[in-house]
GROMACS .gro file of C-alpha atoms in nm:
model
  440
    1MET     CA    1   7.408  11.227  10.307
    2PRO     CA    2   7.654  11.493  10.183
    3ASP     CA    3   7.580  11.848  10.284
    4ALA     CA    4   7.387  12.041  10.019
    5GLY     CA    5   7.612  12.259   9.809
    6THR     CA    6   7.933  12.093   9.930
    7ALA     CA    7   8.192  12.038   9.660
    8GLY     CA    8   8.345  11.708   9.762
    9GLN     CA    9   8.719  11.650   9.740
   10ARG     CA   10   8.912  11.333   9.668
   11ILE     CA   11   9.134  11.229   9.956
   12ALA     CA   12   9.382  10.941   9.960
   13LEU     CA   13   9.473  10.805  10.304
   14PHE     CA   14   9.783  10.584  10.314
   15THR     CA   15   9.823  10.346  10.608
   16ILE     CA   16   9.979  10.008  10.684
   17GLY     CA   17   9.981   9.808  11.005
   18THR     CA   18   9.754   9.599  11.222
   19GLN     CA   19   9.379   9.624  11.268
   20GLY     CA   20   9.431   9.868  11.556
   21ASP     CA   21   9.623  10.097  11.319
   22ILE     CA   22   9.362  10.080  11.043
   23ARG     CA   23   9.040  10.117  11.244
   24PRO     CA   24   9.089  10.483  11.354
   25CYS     CA   25   9.176  10.573  10.994
   26LEU     CA   26   8.849  10.424  10.875
   27ALA     CA   27   8.663  10.630  11.134
   28LEU     CA   28   8.832  10.945  11.003
   29GLY     CA   29   8.760  10.837  10.646
   30ARG     CA   30   8.393  10.779  10.723
   31GLY     CA   31   8.366  11.123  10.882
   32LEU     CA   32   8.514  11.283  10.571
   33GLN     CA   33   8.292  11.077  10.347
   34GLN     CA   34   7.979  11.182  10.532
   35LEU     CA   35   8.055  11.540  10.434
   36GLY     CA   36   8.056  11.450  10.067
   37HIS     CA   37   8.427  11.383  10.018
   38SER     CA   38   8.555  11.075   9.836
   39VAL     CA   39   8.801  10.883  10.052
   40ARG     CA   40   9.033  10.612   9.924
   41VAL     CA   41   9.217  10.404  10.184
   42VAL     CA   42   9.549  10.273  10.052
   43THR     CA   43   9.669   9.972  10.249
   44SER     CA   44   9.732   9.597  10.239
   45LEU     CA   45   9.494   9.356  10.066
   46ASN     CA   46   9.396   9.174  10.385
   47PHE     CA   47   9.184   9.477  10.485
   48GLU     CA   48   9.008   9.529  10.150
   49THR     CA   49   8.677   9.362  10.242
   50TRP     CA   50   8.655   9.548  10.573
   51ILE     CA   51   8.728   9.885  10.410
   52ARG     CA   52   8.475   9.837  10.131
   53ARG     CA   53   8.216   9.731  10.388
   54GLN     CA   54   8.251  10.080  10.536
   55GLY     CA   55   8.160  10.225  10.198
   56LEU     CA   56   8.513  10.359  10.146
   57ASP     CA   57   8.720  10.318   9.831
   58PHE     CA   58   9.022  10.088   9.848
   59ALA     CA   59   9.356  10.072   9.668
   60PRO     CA   60   9.622   9.806   9.734
   61LEU     CA   61   9.963   9.872   9.883
   62THR     CA   62  10.216   9.592   9.915
   63ALA     CA   63  10.254   9.540  10.290
   64ASP     CA   64  10.089   9.280  10.511
   65PHE     CA   65  10.158   9.298  10.882
   66GLN     CA   66   9.926   9.006  10.951
   67ALA     CA   67  10.131   8.780  10.724
   68LEU     CA   68  10.454   8.918  10.869
   69LEU     CA   69  10.351   8.854  11.228
   70THR     CA   70  10.222   8.508  11.141
   71ALA     CA   71  10.549   8.416  10.968
   72GLU     CA   72  10.766   8.575  11.239
   73ARG     CA   73  10.592   8.453  11.553
   74GLU     CA   74  10.907   8.480  11.758
   75LEU     CA   75  10.906   8.853  11.684
   76ALA     CA   76  10.655   8.914  11.962
   77ASP     CA   77  10.879   8.728  12.206
   78GLN     CA   78  11.175   8.952  12.120
   79GLY     CA   79  10.981   9.263  12.023
   80LEU     CA   80  11.124   9.487  12.293
   81ASP     CA   81  11.470   9.425  12.144
   82MET     CA   82  11.485   9.740  11.930
   83ARG     CA   83  11.791   9.634  11.731
   84ARG     CA   84  11.624   9.315  11.615
   85MET     CA   85  11.302   9.497  11.534
   86ALA     CA   86  11.483   9.766  11.336
   87ALA     CA   87  11.682   9.514  11.132
   88LEU     CA   88  11.376   9.303  11.049
   89PHE     CA   89  11.155   9.594  10.944
   90ARG     CA   90  11.437   9.763  10.750
   91THR     CA   91  11.462   9.451  10.532
   92ARG     CA   92  11.090   9.391  10.501
   93PHE     CA   93  10.998   9.752  10.418
   94GLU     CA   94  11.254   9.759  10.136
   95GLU     CA   95  11.104   9.439   9.993
   96TRP     CA   96  10.752   9.579  10.007
   97ALA     CA   97  10.855   9.921   9.872
   98GLY     CA   98  10.959   9.787   9.534
   99SER     CA   99  10.604   9.843   9.409
  100TRP     CA  100  10.502  10.135   9.633
  101ALA     CA  101  10.575  10.411   9.379
  102ALA     CA  102  10.358  10.257   9.106
  103GLU     CA  103  10.083  10.162   9.350
  104GLY     CA  104  10.093  10.504   9.512
  105LEU     CA  105  10.072  10.692   9.183
  106GLN     CA  106   9.768  10.492   9.081
  107ALA     CA  107   9.602  10.527   9.423
  108SER     CA  108   9.656  10.905   9.438
  109GLU     CA  109   9.526  10.975   9.087
  110GLY     CA  110   9.274  11.260   9.102
  111ALA     CA  111   9.327  11.329   9.474
  112SER     CA  112   9.342  11.683   9.610
  113LEU     CA  113   9.480  11.592   9.955
  114LEU     CA  114   9.705  11.311  10.077
  115LEU     CA  115   9.712  11.181  10.433
  116GLY     CA  116   9.998  10.957  10.548
  117VAL     CA  117   9.981  10.739  10.859
  118GLY     CA  118  10.271  10.581  11.047
  119ASN     CA  119  10.503  10.373  10.831
  120SER     CA  120  10.342  10.494  10.507
  121THR     CA  121  10.404  10.862  10.585
  122LEU     CA  122  10.718  10.907  10.375
  123LEU     CA  123  10.555  10.736  10.076
  124ALA     CA  124  10.253  10.968  10.090
  125GLN     CA  125  10.482  11.267  10.137
  126ALA     CA  126  10.686  11.172   9.827
  127LEU     CA  127  10.368  11.131   9.621
  128ALA     CA  128  10.246  11.473   9.738
  129GLU     CA  129  10.580  11.620   9.633
  130VAL     CA  130  10.554  11.469   9.285
  131ARG     CA  131  10.193  11.569   9.234
  132GLY     CA  132  10.219  11.911   9.397
  133LEU     CA  133   9.947  11.826   9.650
  134PRO     CA  134   9.900  11.923  10.014
  135PHE     CA  135  10.001  11.657  10.263
  136VAL     CA  136   9.919  11.598  10.630
  137ARG     CA  137  10.067  11.343  10.867
  138VAL     CA  138   9.821  11.140  11.071
  139GLN     CA  139   9.960  10.973  11.383
  140LEU     CA  140   9.826  10.758  11.664
  141GLN     CA  141  10.141  10.800  11.876
  142PRO     CA  142  10.323  11.118  11.992
  143LEU     CA  143  10.622  11.181  11.764
  144THR     CA  144  10.665  11.560  11.777
  145PRO     CA  145  10.982  11.649  11.973
  146SER     CA  146  10.934  11.799  12.317
  147ARG     CA  147  11.143  11.906  12.612
  148HIS     CA  148  10.869  11.792  12.847
  149LEU     CA  149  10.769  11.453  12.702
  150PRO     CA  150  11.050  11.203  12.643
  151PRO     CA  151  11.021  10.980  12.334
  152MET     CA  152  10.801  10.673  12.355
  153LEU     CA  153  11.098  10.439  12.379
  154LEU     CA  154  11.192  10.603  12.710
  155ALA     CA  155  10.843  10.568  12.860
  156GLY     CA  156  10.826  10.587  13.237
  157ARG     CA  157  11.151  10.780  13.281
  158ARG     CA  158  11.226  11.147  13.343
  159TYR     CA  159  11.499  11.332  13.158
  160PRO     CA  160  11.635  11.689  13.158
  161PRO     CA  161  11.471  11.897  12.879
  162GLN     CA  162  11.774  11.909  12.650
  163LEU     CA  163  11.837  11.538  12.690
  164SER     CA  164  11.476  11.471  12.597
  165LEU     CA  165  11.517  11.671  12.275
  166ALA     CA  166  11.842  11.490  12.196
  167ALA     CA  167  11.667  11.157  12.245
  168TYR     CA  168  11.406  11.257  11.986
  169GLN     CA  169  11.679  11.327  11.734
  170LEU     CA  170  11.829  10.984  11.798
  171LEU     CA  171  11.485  10.826  11.760
  172ARG     CA  172  11.437  11.003  11.428
  173LEU     CA  173  11.771  10.870  11.307
  174LEU     CA  174  11.660  10.520  11.411
  175VAL     CA  175  11.332  10.559  11.219
  176TRP     CA  176  11.525  10.681  10.917
  177TYR     CA  177  11.765  10.385  10.944
  178VAL     CA  178  11.461  10.156  10.916
  179MET     CA  179  11.293  10.344  10.630
  180GLN     CA  180  11.598  10.463  10.434
  181PRO     CA  181  11.633  10.162  10.198
  182ALA     CA  182  11.260  10.164  10.118
  183ILE     CA  183  11.242  10.540  10.054
  184ASN     CA  184  11.584  10.632   9.915
  185ARG     CA  185  11.653  10.314   9.717
  186ARG     CA  186  11.302  10.237   9.595
  187VAL     CA  187  11.034  10.504   9.626
  188ARG     CA  188  11.208  10.833   9.553
  189PRO     CA  189  11.421  10.713   9.257
  190GLN     CA  190  11.115  10.551   9.095
  191LEU     CA  191  10.925  10.879   9.135
  192GLY     CA  192  11.213  11.082   8.989
  193LEU     CA  193  11.290  11.251   9.321
  194ARG     CA  194  11.631  11.313   9.472
  195PRO     CA  195  11.711  11.092   9.771
  196TYR     CA  196  11.714  11.244  10.115
  197PRO     CA  197  12.052  11.317  10.280
  198TRP     CA  198  12.206  11.070  10.522
  199HIS     CA  199  11.999  11.200  10.814
  200GLY     CA  200  11.667  11.174  10.630
  201PRO     CA  201  11.385  11.430  10.600
  202TYR     CA  202  11.320  11.505  10.965
  203PHE     CA  203  11.569  11.784  11.031
  204SER     CA  204  11.476  12.017  10.746
  205GLU     CA  205  11.268  12.330  10.799
  206THR     CA  206  10.980  12.161  10.617
  207GLY     CA  207  11.005  11.858  10.843
  208LEU     CA  208  11.001  12.072  11.157
  209ARG     CA  209  10.685  12.254  11.043
  210ALA     CA  210  10.500  11.943  10.927
  211ARG     CA  211  10.126  11.941  10.994
  212VAL     CA  212  10.019  11.650  11.213
  213LEU     CA  213   9.677  11.528  11.325
  214TYR     CA  214   9.703  11.315  11.640
  215GLY     CA  215   9.427  11.059  11.695
  216PHE     CA  216   9.446  11.031  12.073
  217SER     CA  217   9.285  11.218  12.362
  218ARG     CA  218   9.440  11.502  12.562
  219HIS     CA  219   9.286  11.338  12.869
  220VAL     CA  220   9.514  11.038  12.818
  221LEU     CA  221   9.814  11.234  12.694
  222PRO     CA  222   9.801  11.615  12.731
  223PRO     CA  223   9.993  11.787  12.448
  224PRO     CA  224  10.325  11.918  12.582
  225PRO     CA  225  10.338  12.299  12.612
  226ASP     CA  226  10.622  12.327  12.360
  227TRP     CA  227  10.445  12.147  12.076
  228PRO     CA  228  10.388  12.380  11.777
  229ALA     CA  229  10.044  12.478  11.648
  230SER     CA  230  10.106  12.246  11.352
  231ALA     CA  231  10.063  11.945  11.587
  232LYS     CA  232   9.694  11.904  11.674
  233VAL     CA  233   9.570  11.654  11.935
  234CYS     CA  234   9.217  11.579  11.816
  235GLY     CA  235   9.083  11.305  12.042
  236TYR     CA  236   9.026  10.941  11.955
  237TRP     CA  237   8.870  10.831  11.626
  238PHE     CA  238   8.622  10.554  11.702
  239LEU     CA  239   8.468  10.329  11.439
  240ASP     CA  240   8.161  10.186  11.609
  241GLU     CA  241   7.951   9.884  11.516
  242PRO     CA  242   7.616   9.973  11.676
  243ASP     CA  243   7.430   9.676  11.526
  244TRP     CA  244   7.649   9.419  11.702
  245ARG     CA  245   7.491   9.205  11.971
  246PRO     CA  246   7.645   8.918  12.173
  247ASP     CA  247   7.568   8.580  12.023
  248SER     CA  248   7.360   8.338  12.229
  249GLU     CA  249   7.661   8.168  12.390
  250LEU     CA  250   7.825   8.494  12.493
  251GLN     CA  251   7.495   8.638  12.619
  252LYS     CA  252   7.427   8.327  12.825
  253PHE     CA  253   7.775   8.354  12.979
  254LEU     CA  254   7.727   8.723  13.057
  255ASP     CA  255   7.391   8.655  13.221
  256ALA     CA  256   7.533   8.379  13.440
  257GLY     CA  257   7.727   8.596  13.685
  258GLU     CA  258   7.918   8.915  13.757
  259PRO     CA  259   8.082   9.108  13.469
  260PRO     CA  260   8.388   8.913  13.350
  261VAL     CA  261   8.742   9.025  13.283
  262TYR     CA  262   8.831   9.066  12.915
  263VAL     CA  263   9.162   8.917  12.801
  264GLY     CA  264   9.278   8.990  12.449
  265PHE     CA  265   9.598   9.082  12.267
  266GLY     CA  266   9.444   9.188  11.938
  267SER     CA  267   9.677   9.160  11.641
  268MET     CA  268   9.970   9.028  11.844
  269VAL     CA  269  10.107   8.678  11.793
  270SER     CA  270  10.323   8.460  12.014
  271GLY     CA  271  10.593   8.206  11.938
  272ASP     CA  272  10.436   7.968  12.191
  273ALA     CA  273  10.077   8.085  12.214
  274GLU     CA  274   9.961   7.760  12.380
  275THR     CA  275  10.199   7.798  12.675
  276PHE     CA  276  10.125   8.168  12.713
  277THR     CA  277   9.751   8.096  12.707
  278ARG     CA  278   9.785   7.825  12.969
  279GLN     CA  279   9.975   8.065  13.197
  280ILE     CA  280   9.704   8.329  13.153
  281ILE     CA  281   9.423   8.083  13.220
  282ASP     CA  282   9.594   7.935  13.525
  283SER     CA  283   9.639   8.282  13.675
  284LEU     CA  284   9.282   8.380  13.606
  285ARG     CA  285   9.147   8.063  13.764
  286ARG     CA  286   9.342   8.146  14.079
  287SER     CA  287   9.198   8.496  14.076
  288GLY     CA  288   8.845   8.357  14.091
  289ARG     CA  289   8.731   8.594  13.816
  290ARG     CA  290   8.506   8.505  13.525
  291VAL     CA  291   8.687   8.562  13.194
  292VAL     CA  292   8.615   8.625  12.826
  293LEU     CA  293   8.932   8.537  12.631
  294ALA     CA  294   8.961   8.669  12.273
  295THR     CA  295   9.230   8.490  12.070
  296GLY     CA  296   9.257   8.755  11.792
  297TRP     CA  297   9.539   8.701  11.544
  298GLY     CA  298   9.710   8.446  11.767
  299GLY     CA  299   9.855   8.605  12.079
  300THR     CA  300   9.663   8.338  12.267
  301SER     CA  301   9.541   8.001  12.147
  302ALA     CA  302   9.240   7.803  12.267
  303PRO     CA  303   8.937   7.645  12.099
  304PRO     CA  304   8.634   7.879  12.087
  305GLY     CA  305   8.352   7.802  12.326
  306ARG     CA  306   8.277   7.778  12.693
  307LEU     CA  307   8.550   7.581  12.864
  308ASP     CA  308   8.378   7.585  13.204
  309GLU     CA  309   8.168   7.809  13.428
  310GLN     CA  310   8.455   8.055  13.461
  311LEU     CA  311   8.593   8.088  13.106
  312LEU     CA  312   8.453   8.161  12.760
  313VAL     CA  313   8.681   8.174  12.455
  314ILE     CA  314   8.591   8.381  12.148
  315ARG     CA  315   8.793   8.482  11.844
  316GLU     CA  316   8.700   8.849  11.846
  317ALA     CA  317   8.417   9.096  11.900
  318PRO     CA  318   8.380   9.472  11.846
  319HIS     CA  319   8.541   9.653  12.136
  320ASP     CA  320   8.278   9.927  12.143
  321GLY     CA  321   8.009   9.664  12.210
  322LEU     CA  322   8.196   9.411  12.422
  323LEU     CA  323   8.422   9.610  12.655
  324PRO     CA  324   8.148   9.810  12.835
  325LEU     CA  325   8.011   9.470  12.946
  326MET     CA  326   8.342   9.381  13.115
  327ALA     CA  327   8.476   9.458  13.463
  328ALA     CA  328   8.837   9.508  13.350
  329ALA     CA  329   9.071   9.429  13.061
  330VAL     CA  330   9.402   9.248  13.027
  331HIS     CA  331   9.555   9.363  12.696
  332HIS     CA  332   9.875   9.449  12.510
  333GLY     CA  333   9.848   9.827  12.515
  334GLY     CA  334   9.820   9.890  12.141
  335ALA     CA  335   9.693  10.237  12.054
  336GLY     CA  336   9.355  10.111  11.928
  337THR     CA  337   9.288   9.873  12.215
  338THR     CA  338   9.400  10.132  12.470
  339ALA     CA  339   9.152  10.381  12.324
  340ALA     CA  340   8.867  10.129  12.337
  341VAL     CA  341   8.941  10.025  12.695
  342VAL     CA  342   8.954  10.377  12.838
  343ARG     CA  343   8.640  10.468  12.646
  344ALA     CA  344   8.462  10.171  12.807
  345GLY     CA  345   8.547  10.307  13.152
  346ILE     CA  346   8.721   9.994  13.281
  347PRO     CA  347   9.068   9.956  13.440
  348SER     CA  348   9.355   9.768  13.275
  349VAL     CA  349   9.639   9.528  13.326
  350VAL     CA  350   9.874   9.582  13.031
  351VAL     CA  351  10.117   9.318  12.904
  352PRO     CA  352  10.315   9.498  12.629
  353PHE     CA  353  10.463   9.305  12.337
  354TYR     CA  354  10.654   9.576  12.144
  355GLY     CA  355  10.645   9.915  11.973
  356ASP     CA  356  10.434  10.188  12.134
  357GLN     CA  357  10.268   9.947  12.378
  358PRO     CA  358  10.501  10.008  12.678
  359PHE     CA  359  10.439  10.382  12.632
  360TRP     CA  360  10.060  10.352  12.647
  361ALA     CA  361  10.091  10.111  12.940
  362ARG     CA  362  10.284  10.375  13.134
  363ARG     CA  363  10.037  10.647  13.036
  364LEU     CA  364   9.744  10.443  13.171
  365GLN     CA  365   9.937  10.384  13.491
  366ALA     CA  366  10.024  10.755  13.520
  367ILE     CA  367   9.660  10.868  13.492
  368GLY     CA  368   9.543  10.608  13.745
  369VAL     CA  369   9.345  10.364  13.529
  370ALA     CA  370   9.597  10.077  13.518
  371GLY     CA  371   9.858   9.917  13.736
  372ALA     CA  372  10.224   9.884  13.645
  373PRO     CA  373  10.269   9.698  13.315
  374LEU     CA  374  10.362   9.331  13.334
  375SER     CA  375  10.613   9.147  13.121
  376ARG     CA  376  10.517   8.804  12.993
  377GLY     CA  377  10.779   8.664  13.227
  378GLU     CA  378  10.595   8.820  13.520
  379VAL     CA  379  10.269   8.670  13.391
  380GLU     CA  380  10.442   8.330  13.387
  381GLN     CA  381  10.541   8.383  13.751
  382GLY     CA  382  10.183   8.451  13.859
  383ALA     CA  383  10.190   8.831  13.879
  384LEU     CA  384   9.857   8.860  13.699
  385VAL     CA  385   9.658   8.753  14.008
  386PRO     CA  386   9.766   9.038  14.240
  387ALA     CA  387   9.766   9.281  13.945
  388LEU     CA  388   9.398   9.208  13.881
  389ALA     CA  389   9.315   9.247  14.248
  390ARG     CA  390   9.478   9.593  14.253
  391ILE     CA  391   9.301   9.734  13.948
  392LEU     CA  392   8.960   9.609  14.062
  393GLN     CA  393   8.971   9.819  14.378
  394PRO     CA  394   8.699  10.088  14.393
  395ALA     CA  395   8.938  10.384  14.354
  396MET     CA  396   9.077  10.269  14.019
  397ARG     CA  397   8.738  10.168  13.888
  398LYS     CA  398   8.610  10.514  13.979
  399SER     CA  399   8.902  10.678  13.797
  400ALA     CA  400   8.839  10.469  13.486
  401ALA     CA  401   8.471  10.566  13.485
  402ALA     CA  402   8.556  10.935  13.525
  403LEU     CA  403   8.800  10.919  13.232
  404ALA     CA  404   8.532  10.759  13.014
  405ARG     CA  405   8.300  11.050  13.086
  406GLN     CA  406   8.567  11.296  12.974
  407LEU     CA  407   8.623  11.103  12.650
  408ALA     CA  408   8.249  11.095  12.582
  409ALA     CA  409   8.253  11.475  12.562
  410GLU     CA  410   8.508  11.471  12.277
  411ASP     CA  411   8.449  11.425  11.905
  412GLY     CA  412   8.791  11.344  11.766
  413VAL     CA  413   8.679  11.300  11.405
  414ALA     CA  414   8.499  11.635  11.398
  415THR     CA  415   8.801  11.804  11.556
  416ALA     CA  416   9.036  11.655  11.294
  417ILE     CA  417   8.811  11.764  11.009
  418GLY     CA  418   8.779  12.110  11.161
  419GLN     CA  419   9.157  12.137  11.175
  420LEU     CA  420   9.190  12.040  10.809
  421ARG     CA  421   8.948  12.322  10.732
  422ALA     CA  422   9.144  12.564  10.953
  423TRP     CA  423   9.450  12.479  10.743
  424ASP     CA  424   9.243  12.558  10.428
  425LEU     CA  425   9.284  12.201  10.304
  426LEU     CA  426   8.920  12.096  10.315
  427SER     CA  427   8.586  12.242  10.216
  428GLY     CA  428   8.240  12.168  10.356
  429GLY     CA  429   8.010  12.217  10.651
  430PRO     CA  430   8.031  12.093  11.011
  431ALA     CA  431   8.135  11.734  11.076
  432ARG     CA  432   7.901  11.481  11.236
  433PRO     CA  433   7.997  11.156  11.415
  434VAL     CA  434   7.969  10.840  11.206
  435ALA     CA  435   7.892  10.480  11.303
  436ALA     CA  436   8.049  10.187  11.121
  437GLY     CA  437   7.842  10.063  10.831
  438ALA     CA  438   7.636  10.383  10.807
  439THR     CA  439   7.553  10.507  10.457
  440ALA     CA  440   7.694  10.840  10.347
   0.00000   0.00000   0.00000
């Protein structure tokens, strides 16, 4: 229930992306709601039922990554080609953005604080400018320039400090190239705002001092020493489903032997999911490990059910309930899945598809809870078998368990809410952790 005497605020949280992008935002929204604030999540229609089930308000925003990935299945096969990715998303964002100004104005009506996540950040920022409201960026990946941490696209490499900073500026220009048609041609003119200059909004004094809440743990990625106080690493934001239990088939499989290996690629899709799945299954059979394979949005493809004594196929299950029952995980390295795996205290083999996934793969390797990331070509050549054997050694399993204990001592949602209060953007008493489906 809301704290007695708390004057609740209306907060609009703008976010678009995959389920792994949305879930941490819902956890943050639930934490705010528990303190008596009204939270409206502004995102694509495919998440409406899920959001309302959390007791949060919903407003539609034209953008559907699930439909995009389903229609562009070859995208995942070429996703590490940044030029192709940039061109595709530049076109698609401009198409979606035709209605963003009107949708955003309606969604932000009556709000006292706007939060913008990832690709929706510049929309939320423009709405805050029009309405004269405070605005905070919310990010699941490190985007603040640093001399000590190269940009995500250069994961796994070391660069001189000045070269690292220069790389951030180039990355910002790339991001602006992708977003410029959507923001300068659609959103800002429709809101009556002047377009940004050719280099976008990132090099202004306001852009350099932007307040950012980061939803990842310092134990996975310590904040670089040159990050400003306006960039706050809070810890992960977990949306738990404590009432979930394995169904009878899954429970029977779990009871039949040693903890299995989890294989799942979440919201990813594949141009030839059947072939990729067959390669995965063949490798796992050679490893001798029992496996739970989650097909998700279509990164892998197999009929649900128990295929034999070694393999069970499911569509999906809550990570907070399922992963602690596993011995290890083979996954794509998305921010949400990475958070869930390290929280479960199990080691990883990461097979990145695109985006921030190679970065998180390298971070898990650097902190000793995963082996070197594998390409899908390496999976095809059988590299998954020795990779599994390496991560299941006692030393890495011990490291993964130790990391999980460190994460258990954090409360990322409470830290984020405390920071909003420290910035004088939020009223109310102390934050308390929230489980999915709980009633505010």
